[in-house]
């Protein structure tokens, strides 16, 4: 069974769990580098766990092997004995020393045998470190060697194996390496990037990740070798990096470098109490600066580790909240190089789109770049499709996006011809009937606050429309019901296409919130068929899903459940990935899906956790949470308190 399980996610980023012989690693996780020589390790691993909440570390098998006294202890008492740590220990093979010193004297078989012998929880293949400035020929040759070593390593290693992804600056090689590693590795370790991190070449890092990403298996955690500065964590996590390792906390400490998520500060320049973290509250950094060399280094390393661990915590919380893009954008202002990296990331929306969620609870504008997030790219693509299907004449005007204006805007002219209107939104014009949808509906941006004056009384909208001589429509009646009908049709078209929408929308009525005026439910007679959430999406109840199933052709909108799990799903238990027989590839995380059995009987309505292409590849974990089911079909129909 796969050792990795995905628990929560925000796009490519995920909260997961990697099981190891010494316990699980909750990801994203920072694996601080622990020097195998206790005399050279400023914070013992047990202390990292006790005081900093670090649960796993990485150490160099190569340094251990080539240092006879360390090797003797490791061979006798294991790597855990050497580090005096009984949590998960990942070992690295020596490729980094090859980068730093040009060569290593250990061979790939010996490296792996040694890692096995000392009981490493995650052993790493001795890859060939490819410099970012290597030629294509050099990178390809090195990659061939890394691949054959990885294949041999997989044959000989029963335990967890980290397989490096190399390929230098070449997209084709990164992609090939990612796919090859995915076939072999329990951990997919993106390597050869230390020079990019050290030299702040973040756009090149983004390009390497963009090239590797599509080939990386969703079923294995992704490790980024050498990413240890907390200002990089959020942007790397965006790409789905689950494991970070670095000696940065210690390396910077030697030179008096204080790590913060907002950048690096030299302790020699500090005169003010800029930090009040748990450590600095007891001993201010200005006092640390005056400590003797060794004590100072240790104190700064502790501070740096704390900052790093806290930032991992913020990344994890942001994934749970669906706000990782916001965190990454906020962090990107730490340094123009990070901002350039974000810019490069935005040029590669492709790898994000397959796991881009159907919606998030909110959309907060942080930078001008916020308007180019994958969520916006996907919304625009879907709008283009909708425009082709929209059964209306040309748009005749634009109106500000305020629910209270809706009733003032005629949706037909005097001859009964439908009038199309666009809402003016921060993301550009959007058909009025779709303007509650994520990301435009929940969009919270500058305009909201900068142009308060634009919020006019609803009557002024009528006055303005009266000034349009070409508009031959009744401006004295309340058009809310017309808009409700059109919105129902539009939301169902958005989800299911125009044919199904037309069939479903017959005799449906909408219920609007009394406070906000927004459409909240779609009903037929006494039954609620769809709920409309703050993301503006129409999500079916069990009754609604029954109607959708009847209208929607056989393969669409569905996740087909294997017989073994049929009863569980019908009773509302989560659907696990291994019980998925098939899934409509157009669904995505956060989508509402029809959960059906093999004879297309409806078992429940699911909210997807995994994208369809992931369901086939993940051996473990929840594929969909069941939100309404056959045994309690009305459970989700509780009255909406806002109506
Ligand atoms: N540490 C930093 N970079 C690398 C790399 O590319 N490969 C390995 N094995 N370790 C590393
Ligand atoms: Zn501090």
XYZ file of C-alpha atoms and ligand atoms in Angstrom:
655
model
C 0.000 0.000 0.000
C 1.181 3.463 -0.792
C 2.935 5.022 2.202
C 1.532 8.481 1.398
C -1.967 9.754 1.998
C -3.463 13.096 1.012
C -5.720 14.572 3.701
C -6.439 18.158 2.659
C -5.387 20.275 -0.238
C -5.272 23.659 -1.893
C -4.552 23.088 -5.565
C -1.277 21.221 -5.947
C -0.405 21.812 -2.301
C -1.548 19.225 0.153
C -1.655 18.239 3.783
C -0.548 14.640 3.807
C 0.935 11.846 5.845
C 3.944 9.751 4.931
C 4.291 6.572 6.975
C 7.835 5.537 7.869
C 9.183 2.757 10.103
C 9.782 5.365 12.823
C 6.349 6.922 12.600
C 4.477 9.213 10.252
C 5.671 12.506 8.814
C 2.863 15.042 8.552
C 3.462 17.023 5.379
C 4.299 19.718 4.395
C 7.204 19.208 6.733
C 10.602 20.702 7.243
C 13.307 18.082 7.683
C 16.156 20.071 9.195
C 19.611 18.810 8.332
C 21.134 17.177 11.391
C 24.894 16.848 11.167
C 25.860 13.230 11.905
C 28.644 14.453 14.163
C 26.940 15.552 17.405
C 29.815 17.950 18.045
C 28.945 19.854 14.894
C 25.169 19.887 15.358
C 24.007 23.019 17.212
C 20.609 21.605 18.227
C 20.349 17.873 18.966
C 17.457 16.228 17.050
C 15.617 15.249 20.250
C 15.678 18.875 21.256
C 14.377 19.850 17.827
C 11.426 17.626 18.494
C 10.834 18.598 22.095
C 11.276 22.345 21.755
C 10.473 23.053 18.115
C 7.956 20.399 17.136
C 10.232 18.937 14.473
C 9.228 15.340 13.881
C 11.729 14.171 11.283
C 15.247 15.067 10.230
C 17.556 14.436 7.317
C 21.221 13.635 7.679
C 24.096 12.878 5.353
C 24.781 9.178 4.948
C 27.841 10.146 2.940
C 29.496 12.193 5.697
C 28.665 9.427 8.157
C 30.232 6.818 5.881
C 33.425 8.701 5.151
C 34.084 9.628 8.816
C 35.320 6.419 10.484
C 34.250 7.162 14.072
C 30.748 8.178 12.949
C 30.539 5.219 10.631
C 31.486 2.840 13.438
C 28.697 4.154 15.680
C 26.148 4.128 12.837
C 27.026 0.559 11.875
C 26.751 -0.583 15.456
C 23.751 1.382 16.697
C 22.112 2.529 13.492
C 21.606 6.057 12.207
C 18.973 6.626 14.900
C 21.511 5.613 17.533
C 24.077 7.975 16.071
C 21.649 10.898 16.047
C 20.057 9.786 19.333
C 16.671 10.297 17.757
C 13.914 7.734 17.365
C 11.729 9.673 14.910
C 11.866 9.383 11.117
C 15.339 9.911 9.657
C 15.877 10.475 5.961
C 19.413 10.059 4.672
C 21.002 11.814 1.732
C 23.476 10.059 -0.460
C 26.276 12.473 -1.173
C 25.198 14.111 -4.409
C 25.315 17.462 -2.664
C 28.954 16.906 -1.701
C 29.568 16.109 -5.343
C 28.184 19.588 -6.118
C 30.242 21.218 -3.368
C 33.534 19.351 -3.816
C 33.341 18.008 -7.372
C 33.391 14.313 -6.531
C 32.558 11.721 -3.902
C 34.489 8.537 -3.261
C 31.473 6.338 -2.595
C 29.718 4.310 -5.316
C 25.954 4.137 -5.767
C 25.613 0.520 -4.572
C 27.782 1.079 -1.527
C 25.867 4.256 -0.695
C 22.554 2.461 -0.770
C 23.827 -0.613 1.094
C 25.151 1.673 3.802
C 21.863 3.564 4.110
C 20.076 0.214 4.363
C 22.506 -1.125 6.917
C 22.185 1.838 9.271
C 18.403 1.680 9.170
C 17.535 4.847 7.262
C 13.775 5.415 7.076
C 14.049 7.078 3.680
C 17.185 6.294 1.699
C 18.234 8.445 -1.251
C 19.711 7.253 -4.513
C 23.219 8.555 -5.191
C 22.224 10.762 -8.092
C 24.449 12.848 -10.320
C 24.061 16.458 -9.260
C 23.432 18.469 -12.406
C 24.426 22.115 -12.262
C 21.847 24.569 -13.617
C 24.356 25.767 -16.181
C 25.162 22.306 -17.562
C 24.680 21.858 -21.313
C 21.847 19.717 -22.591
C 24.315 17.007 -23.471
C 25.877 17.000 -20.015
C 22.502 17.080 -18.305
C 21.164 14.246 -20.466
C 24.236 12.103 -19.826
C 24.015 12.727 -16.075
C 20.331 11.923 -16.144
C 20.949 8.576 -17.865
C 23.317 7.708 -15.036
C 20.873 8.899 -12.354
C 18.141 6.805 -13.957
C 20.114 3.600 -14.121
C 21.281 4.067 -10.533
C 17.692 4.692 -9.480
C 16.501 1.512 -11.171
C 19.220 -0.517 -9.497
C 18.455 1.110 -6.161
C 14.778 0.236 -6.443
C 15.650 -3.392 -7.122
C 17.811 -3.613 -4.040
C 15.857 -1.490 -1.554
C 12.714 -2.763 0.135
C 12.243 0.301 2.352
C 11.284 3.825 1.394
C 13.380 5.255 -1.398
C 13.786 8.887 -2.446
C 14.485 9.102 -6.150
C 16.032 12.368 -7.302
C 14.723 14.411 -10.204
C 17.548 16.057 -12.125
C 17.710 17.459 -15.674
C 19.293 20.850 -15.038
C 17.631 23.763 -16.789
C 16.052 21.644 -19.521
C 12.327 21.220 -19.566
C 12.369 18.005 -21.569
C 14.890 16.429 -19.207
C 13.098 17.617 -16.068
C 9.850 16.156 -17.411
C 11.504 12.878 -18.356
C 13.273 12.659 -15.009
C 10.051 13.351 -13.104
C 8.221 10.567 -14.933
C 11.099 8.116 -14.448
C 11.385 8.941 -10.734
C 7.625 8.540 -10.315
C 7.798 4.941 -11.487
C 10.398 4.088 -8.831
C 10.291 6.431 -5.870
C 8.340 6.614 -2.621
C 9.596 10.188 -2.364
C 10.264 12.277 -5.468
C 13.159 14.561 -4.703
C 13.714 17.542 -6.954
C 17.460 18.145 -7.012
C 20.103 20.228 -8.653
C 18.438 23.429 -7.429
C 20.723 24.520 -4.576
C 22.602 27.023 -6.782
C 19.236 28.477 -7.858
C 18.160 28.877 -4.236
C 21.492 30.277 -3.081
C 21.691 32.763 -5.941
C 18.009 33.777 -5.728
C 17.387 32.481 -9.257
C 13.731 31.861 -8.411
C 12.345 32.171 -11.949
C 14.603 29.307 -12.987
C 13.429 27.326 -9.985
C 9.814 27.964 -11.027
C 10.610 26.797 -14.560
C 12.235 23.616 -13.253
C 9.192 22.905 -11.071
C 6.786 23.708 -13.901
C 8.626 21.296 -16.189
C 8.822 18.510 -13.611
C 5.349 18.907 -12.125
C 3.159 17.200 -14.728
C 5.378 14.108 -14.646
C 5.439 13.816 -10.860
C 3.118 11.158 -9.513
C 0.364 12.605 -7.309
C 0.691 9.504 -5.142
C 4.132 10.337 -3.739
C 5.379 13.248 -1.661
C 7.644 15.742 -3.400
C 10.859 16.775 -1.712
C 12.795 19.916 -2.619
C 16.487 19.489 -1.851
C 18.001 22.497 -0.171
C 14.921 24.691 0.282
C 15.435 25.953 3.814
C 14.828 29.677 3.812
C 11.359 30.259 5.231
C 10.644 32.979 2.659
C 10.598 30.256 -0.035
C 8.272 27.775 1.661
C 4.924 29.164 0.522
C 5.919 29.561 -3.113
C 7.445 26.073 -3.248
C 4.377 24.589 -1.546
C 2.226 26.135 -4.292
C 3.941 23.739 -6.692
C 3.086 20.811 -4.456
C 6.362 20.524 -2.552
C 5.661 18.433 0.549
C 9.103 18.058 2.114
C 11.691 20.752 2.631
C 15.212 20.147 3.808
C 18.010 22.428 4.490
C 20.849 23.362 6.719
C 19.977 27.029 6.134
C 18.971 27.533 9.762
C 22.525 26.609 10.754
C 24.461 27.856 7.737
C 23.023 31.373 8.037
C 23.612 31.294 11.799
C 27.352 30.912 11.278
C 27.397 34.272 9.519
C 24.956 35.948 11.867
C 22.041 35.669 9.415
C 18.576 35.745 10.958
C 15.930 34.016 8.884
C 12.416 35.435 8.746
C 9.597 34.636 6.322
C 9.990 38.267 5.232
C 13.680 37.827 4.393
C 17.094 37.741 6.028
C 18.372 40.196 8.635
C 21.987 40.428 9.785
C 22.240 40.285 13.563
C 25.142 42.736 13.456
C 22.788 45.432 12.139
C 20.129 44.897 14.773
C 19.566 47.646 17.298
C 15.823 47.314 17.820
C 13.703 44.514 19.299
C 12.225 43.436 15.962
C 11.312 39.966 17.128
C 9.308 38.916 20.156
C 9.134 35.208 19.415
C 9.241 32.775 22.307
C 13.049 32.765 22.178
C 13.546 36.503 21.774
C 11.068 37.257 24.542
C 13.456 35.527 26.930
C 16.701 36.713 25.351
C 16.506 39.618 22.880
C 18.514 39.316 19.685
C 20.542 42.365 20.679
C 21.800 40.287 23.643
C 22.384 37.273 21.416
C 24.615 39.438 19.231
C 26.991 39.910 22.166
C 27.321 36.233 23.106
C 30.577 34.338 22.575
C 30.874 32.926 19.035
C 29.654 29.351 19.665
C 26.742 30.378 21.893
C 25.736 33.043 19.431
C 25.731 30.583 16.538
C 23.616 28.155 18.492
C 21.165 30.829 19.614
C 20.735 32.127 16.069
C 20.319 28.590 14.729
C 17.542 28.055 17.266
C 15.867 31.275 16.261
C 16.141 30.369 12.584
C 14.732 26.916 13.172
C 11.802 28.358 15.102
C 11.047 30.841 12.310
C 11.203 28.016 9.751
C 8.965 25.680 11.713
C 6.430 28.447 12.298
C 6.348 29.265 8.610
C 5.704 25.620 7.754
C 2.806 25.860 10.201
C 1.460 28.907 8.355
C 1.779 27.107 5.036
C -0.147 24.163 6.443
C -2.863 26.404 7.858
C -3.118 28.255 4.532
C -3.591 24.944 2.701
C -6.431 24.081 5.060
C -7.959 27.541 4.614
C -7.536 27.620 0.834
C -5.370 30.725 1.096
C -1.951 29.469 -0.007
C -1.851 31.748 -3.063
C -2.450 34.680 -0.775
C 0.357 33.630 1.547
C 2.766 33.057 -1.371
C 1.950 36.477 -2.806
C 2.456 38.116 0.578
C 5.802 36.347 0.967
C 6.902 37.274 -2.537
C 7.374 40.893 -1.512
C 10.240 39.780 0.742
C 12.577 40.087 -2.235
C 12.188 41.144 -5.884
C 13.693 37.791 -6.875
C 10.775 35.999 -5.238
C 8.361 38.305 -7.017
C 10.103 37.391 -10.269
C 9.652 33.737 -9.333
C 5.940 34.316 -8.789
C 5.752 36.035 -12.160
C 7.337 32.980 -13.777
C 4.954 30.684 -11.914
C 1.997 32.626 -13.304
C 3.293 31.999 -16.805
C 2.735 28.284 -16.296
C -0.905 27.893 -15.290
C -1.169 24.557 -17.076
C 0.186 22.307 -14.316
C -2.161 23.946 -11.806
C -5.417 23.658 -13.681
C -6.056 19.934 -13.216
C -6.138 20.263 -9.433
C -7.361 23.843 -9.217
C -10.384 23.598 -6.904
C -13.901 24.367 -8.068
C -13.920 27.176 -5.520
C -12.364 28.474 -2.313
C -14.057 30.152 0.654
C -12.620 33.532 -0.312
C -10.494 35.367 -2.849
C -8.431 38.198 -1.483
C -6.397 40.421 -3.744
C -2.861 40.827 -2.408
C -0.914 42.090 -5.419
C -1.800 43.003 -9.005
C -0.609 39.471 -9.786
C -3.538 38.094 -7.767
C -5.743 38.658 -10.806
C -3.700 36.126 -12.740
C -3.961 33.218 -10.331
C -4.887 29.871 -11.892
C -8.363 30.319 -10.396
C -8.830 33.344 -12.641
C -7.356 31.623 -15.685
C -9.750 28.751 -15.214
C -12.724 31.073 -14.683
C -11.889 32.955 -17.884
C -11.619 29.713 -19.846
C -14.987 28.634 -18.536
C -16.478 32.063 -19.334
C -15.317 31.717 -22.931
C -17.070 28.380 -23.144
C -20.192 29.837 -21.555
C -20.200 32.770 -23.982
C -20.275 30.343 -26.894
C -23.222 28.568 -25.310
C -25.078 31.620 -24.016
C -28.343 31.732 -25.875
C -28.589 35.523 -25.794
C -28.071 38.427 -28.091
C -25.066 40.736 -27.753
C -24.446 42.361 -24.423
C -26.107 45.737 -24.318
C -24.494 47.286 -21.269
C -22.530 47.024 -18.100
C -23.602 47.598 -14.551
C -21.837 47.716 -11.249
C -21.884 44.469 -9.340
C -24.403 45.067 -6.551
C -27.159 42.574 -5.742
C -29.527 45.410 -4.793
C -29.387 46.797 -8.344
C -30.604 43.553 -9.889
C -34.322 44.263 -9.709
C -33.788 47.586 -11.520
C -32.181 46.085 -14.570
C -34.545 44.879 -17.272
C -33.782 41.428 -18.577
C -36.180 41.769 -21.542
C -37.182 44.600 -23.841
C -40.830 45.509 -24.532
C -41.075 42.952 -27.311
C -39.917 40.154 -24.975
C -36.439 39.919 -26.468
C -33.874 38.937 -23.806
C -31.354 41.620 -22.879
C -27.856 40.559 -21.912
C -25.963 42.552 -19.285
C -22.468 42.300 -17.985
C -21.404 43.084 -14.458
C -18.384 45.315 -14.084
C -16.027 43.294 -11.937
C -12.367 43.537 -10.906
C -11.769 40.594 -13.234
C -13.403 42.338 -16.178
C -16.938 42.095 -17.527
C -18.837 38.988 -16.435
C -22.403 38.076 -17.450
C -24.586 39.472 -14.695
C -26.187 36.099 -14.024
C -22.750 34.573 -13.289
C -21.324 37.357 -11.210
C -21.758 35.553 -7.872
C -19.436 32.745 -8.960
C -15.996 32.150 -7.497
C -13.590 33.866 -7.982
C -15.492 37.007 -8.995
C -18.305 36.730 -6.430
C -16.153 36.372 -3.304
C -13.455 38.647 -4.786
C -12.222 41.092 -2.187
C -9.990 43.671 -3.789
C -8.924 47.253 -3.785
C -12.005 48.607 -5.586
C -14.209 47.412 -2.790
C -12.571 49.984 -0.526
C -11.120 52.568 -2.872
C -14.373 53.472 -4.627
C -16.917 53.529 -1.833
C -18.401 56.611 -3.501
C -19.500 54.503 -6.419
C -22.057 52.728 -4.263
C -25.121 54.571 -5.418
C -28.699 54.156 -4.290
C -30.518 51.596 -6.436
C -32.860 54.307 -7.791
C -29.907 56.007 -9.459
C -29.444 52.901 -11.592
C -32.965 53.383 -12.930
C -32.258 57.054 -13.553
C -29.174 56.167 -15.524
C -30.998 53.564 -17.598
C -33.750 56.092 -18.402
C -31.030 58.163 -20.000
C -30.383 55.459 -22.579
C -32.690 56.232 -25.486
C -31.938 52.941 -27.230
C -33.163 50.901 -24.282
C -36.818 50.133 -24.956
C -37.701 48.349 -21.747
C -40.026 48.700 -18.787
C -37.978 50.364 -16.084
C -40.751 50.604 -13.541
C -41.253 46.988 -12.730
C -39.145 44.753 -10.470
C -37.075 42.401 -12.625
C -35.752 40.221 -9.807
C -37.795 37.149 -10.775
C -36.651 37.346 -14.377
C -33.057 37.451 -13.219
C -33.641 34.538 -10.861
C -34.903 32.408 -13.760
C -31.987 33.419 -15.915
C -29.519 32.797 -13.129
C -30.872 29.305 -12.509
C -30.470 28.503 -16.179
C -26.993 30.002 -16.264
C -25.732 28.173 -13.171
C -26.994 24.861 -14.477
C -25.438 25.589 -17.883
C -22.185 26.385 -16.094
C -22.208 22.962 -14.428
C -23.878 20.724 -16.964
C -24.040 22.470 -20.346
C -27.005 24.098 -22.100
C -29.008 21.018 -23.099
C -29.129 19.553 -19.628
C -29.723 22.981 -18.115
C -32.744 23.618 -20.335
C -34.213 20.276 -19.433
C -33.556 20.656 -15.699
C -34.562 24.274 -15.352
C -38.191 23.730 -16.288
C -40.465 24.646 -13.368
C -37.619 25.438 -11.002
C -37.851 28.424 -8.707
C -35.183 30.279 -6.805
C -35.095 31.435 -3.214
C -33.068 34.532 -2.475
C -31.509 35.568 0.812
C -33.569 38.236 2.540
C -30.463 39.972 3.796
C -28.055 39.812 0.863
C -30.455 39.348 -2.043
C -28.322 36.512 -3.345
C -29.748 33.332 -4.807
C -29.447 30.660 -2.128
C -31.600 27.713 -3.184
C -33.170 26.255 -6.269
C -36.407 24.363 -5.672
C -39.123 22.424 -7.376
C -42.459 22.337 -5.508
C -41.535 21.306 -1.984
C -38.048 20.007 -2.565
C -34.737 21.830 -2.654
C -32.763 20.543 -5.631
C -29.696 22.770 -5.378
C -27.996 24.898 -2.765
C -26.076 27.952 -3.898
C -23.175 28.657 -1.578
C -21.000 31.707 -1.119
C -18.941 30.436 -4.061
C -22.019 30.927 -6.249
C -22.022 27.321 -7.477
C -25.260 25.355 -7.681
C -24.658 22.151 -5.728
C -27.240 19.380 -5.933
C -29.035 17.810 -3.001
C -29.746 14.093 -3.269
C -33.070 14.909 -4.971
C -31.363 17.333 -7.317
C -28.677 14.800 -8.119
C -31.399 12.340 -9.098
C -32.689 14.815 -11.681
C -29.184 15.576 -12.897
C -28.433 11.882 -13.274
C -31.499 11.400 -15.432
C -30.631 14.352 -17.661
C -26.867 13.999 -17.933
C -25.431 11.443 -20.321
C -23.984 8.313 -18.823
C -20.336 9.180 -18.266
C -20.664 12.805 -17.181
C -20.639 14.316 -13.713
C -20.206 10.906 -12.149
C -17.829 8.962 -9.997
C -18.518 5.249 -10.352
C -18.199 3.340 -7.074
C -17.036 -0.283 -6.962
C -19.482 -2.816 -5.547
C -17.423 -3.339 -2.376
C -17.976 0.247 -1.301
C -21.544 0.646 -2.548
C -23.271 0.286 0.822
C -20.765 2.466 2.656
C -21.310 5.343 0.251
C -25.082 4.904 0.326
C -24.851 5.346 4.111
C -22.815 8.504 3.828
C -19.321 7.199 4.521
C -16.443 8.716 2.561
C -15.508 7.186 -0.766
C -11.924 5.958 -0.758
C -9.752 6.227 -3.856
C -9.256 2.503 -4.150
C -13.003 1.980 -4.586
C -13.335 4.337 -7.536
C -14.026 2.472 -10.772
C -14.230 5.544 -13.026
C -14.642 9.299 -12.821
C -15.594 12.048 -15.265
C -12.276 13.773 -16.083
C -14.030 17.157 -16.208
C -14.609 17.018 -12.429
C -12.088 18.601 -10.109
C -11.324 18.927 -6.402
C -14.225 20.633 -4.696
C -16.702 19.677 -7.436
C -20.024 18.133 -6.537
C -20.256 14.736 -8.194
C -22.903 12.071 -8.608
C -21.710 8.949 -6.815
C -23.246 6.035 -8.697
C -22.795 2.292 -8.706
C -21.919 0.253 -11.768
C -25.548 0.113 -12.874
C -25.800 3.936 -12.563
C -27.951 3.880 -9.489
C -27.401 7.050 -7.456
C -25.753 6.331 -4.085
C -24.949 9.829 -2.961
C -23.621 13.258 -3.732
C -19.908 13.715 -3.188
C -17.599 16.645 -2.746
C -14.352 15.631 -4.439
C -11.055 15.739 -2.583
C -9.028 14.285 -5.429
C -8.985 15.165 -9.093
C -10.142 12.273 -11.308
C -6.642 11.574 -12.644
C -5.410 11.277 -9.066
C -8.087 8.769 -8.038
C -6.665 6.168 -10.373
C -3.150 6.658 -9.095
C -3.636 7.129 -5.367
C -3.819 3.809 -3.615
C -4.990 5.409 -0.406
C -7.115 8.066 1.102
C -10.465 9.720 0.561
C -11.464 10.491 -3.018
C -14.770 12.168 -2.150
C -16.649 13.138 0.989
C -20.284 12.196 0.843
C -22.519 15.204 1.489
C -25.931 13.619 0.789
C -26.801 9.981 0.353
C -29.463 7.448 -0.475
C -30.216 6.440 3.135
C -30.885 10.032 4.285
C -31.679 11.942 1.118
C -33.047 15.001 2.874
C -30.176 15.525 5.289
C -28.753 18.441 3.346
C -32.062 20.244 2.944
C -32.169 21.994 6.276
C -33.567 25.464 5.985
C -31.072 28.174 5.284
C -31.077 30.572 8.244
C -30.308 33.488 5.952
C -33.425 33.305 3.839
N 21.097 18.043 -1.730
C 20.974 19.215 -2.360
N 20.777 19.037 -3.689
C 20.770 17.710 -3.892
C 20.607 16.880 -5.053
O 20.427 17.358 -6.170
N 20.640 15.534 -4.857
C 20.830 14.973 -3.620
N 20.845 13.645 -3.496
N 20.991 15.735 -2.522
C 20.962 17.067 -2.662
Zn 12.786 35.799 17.574
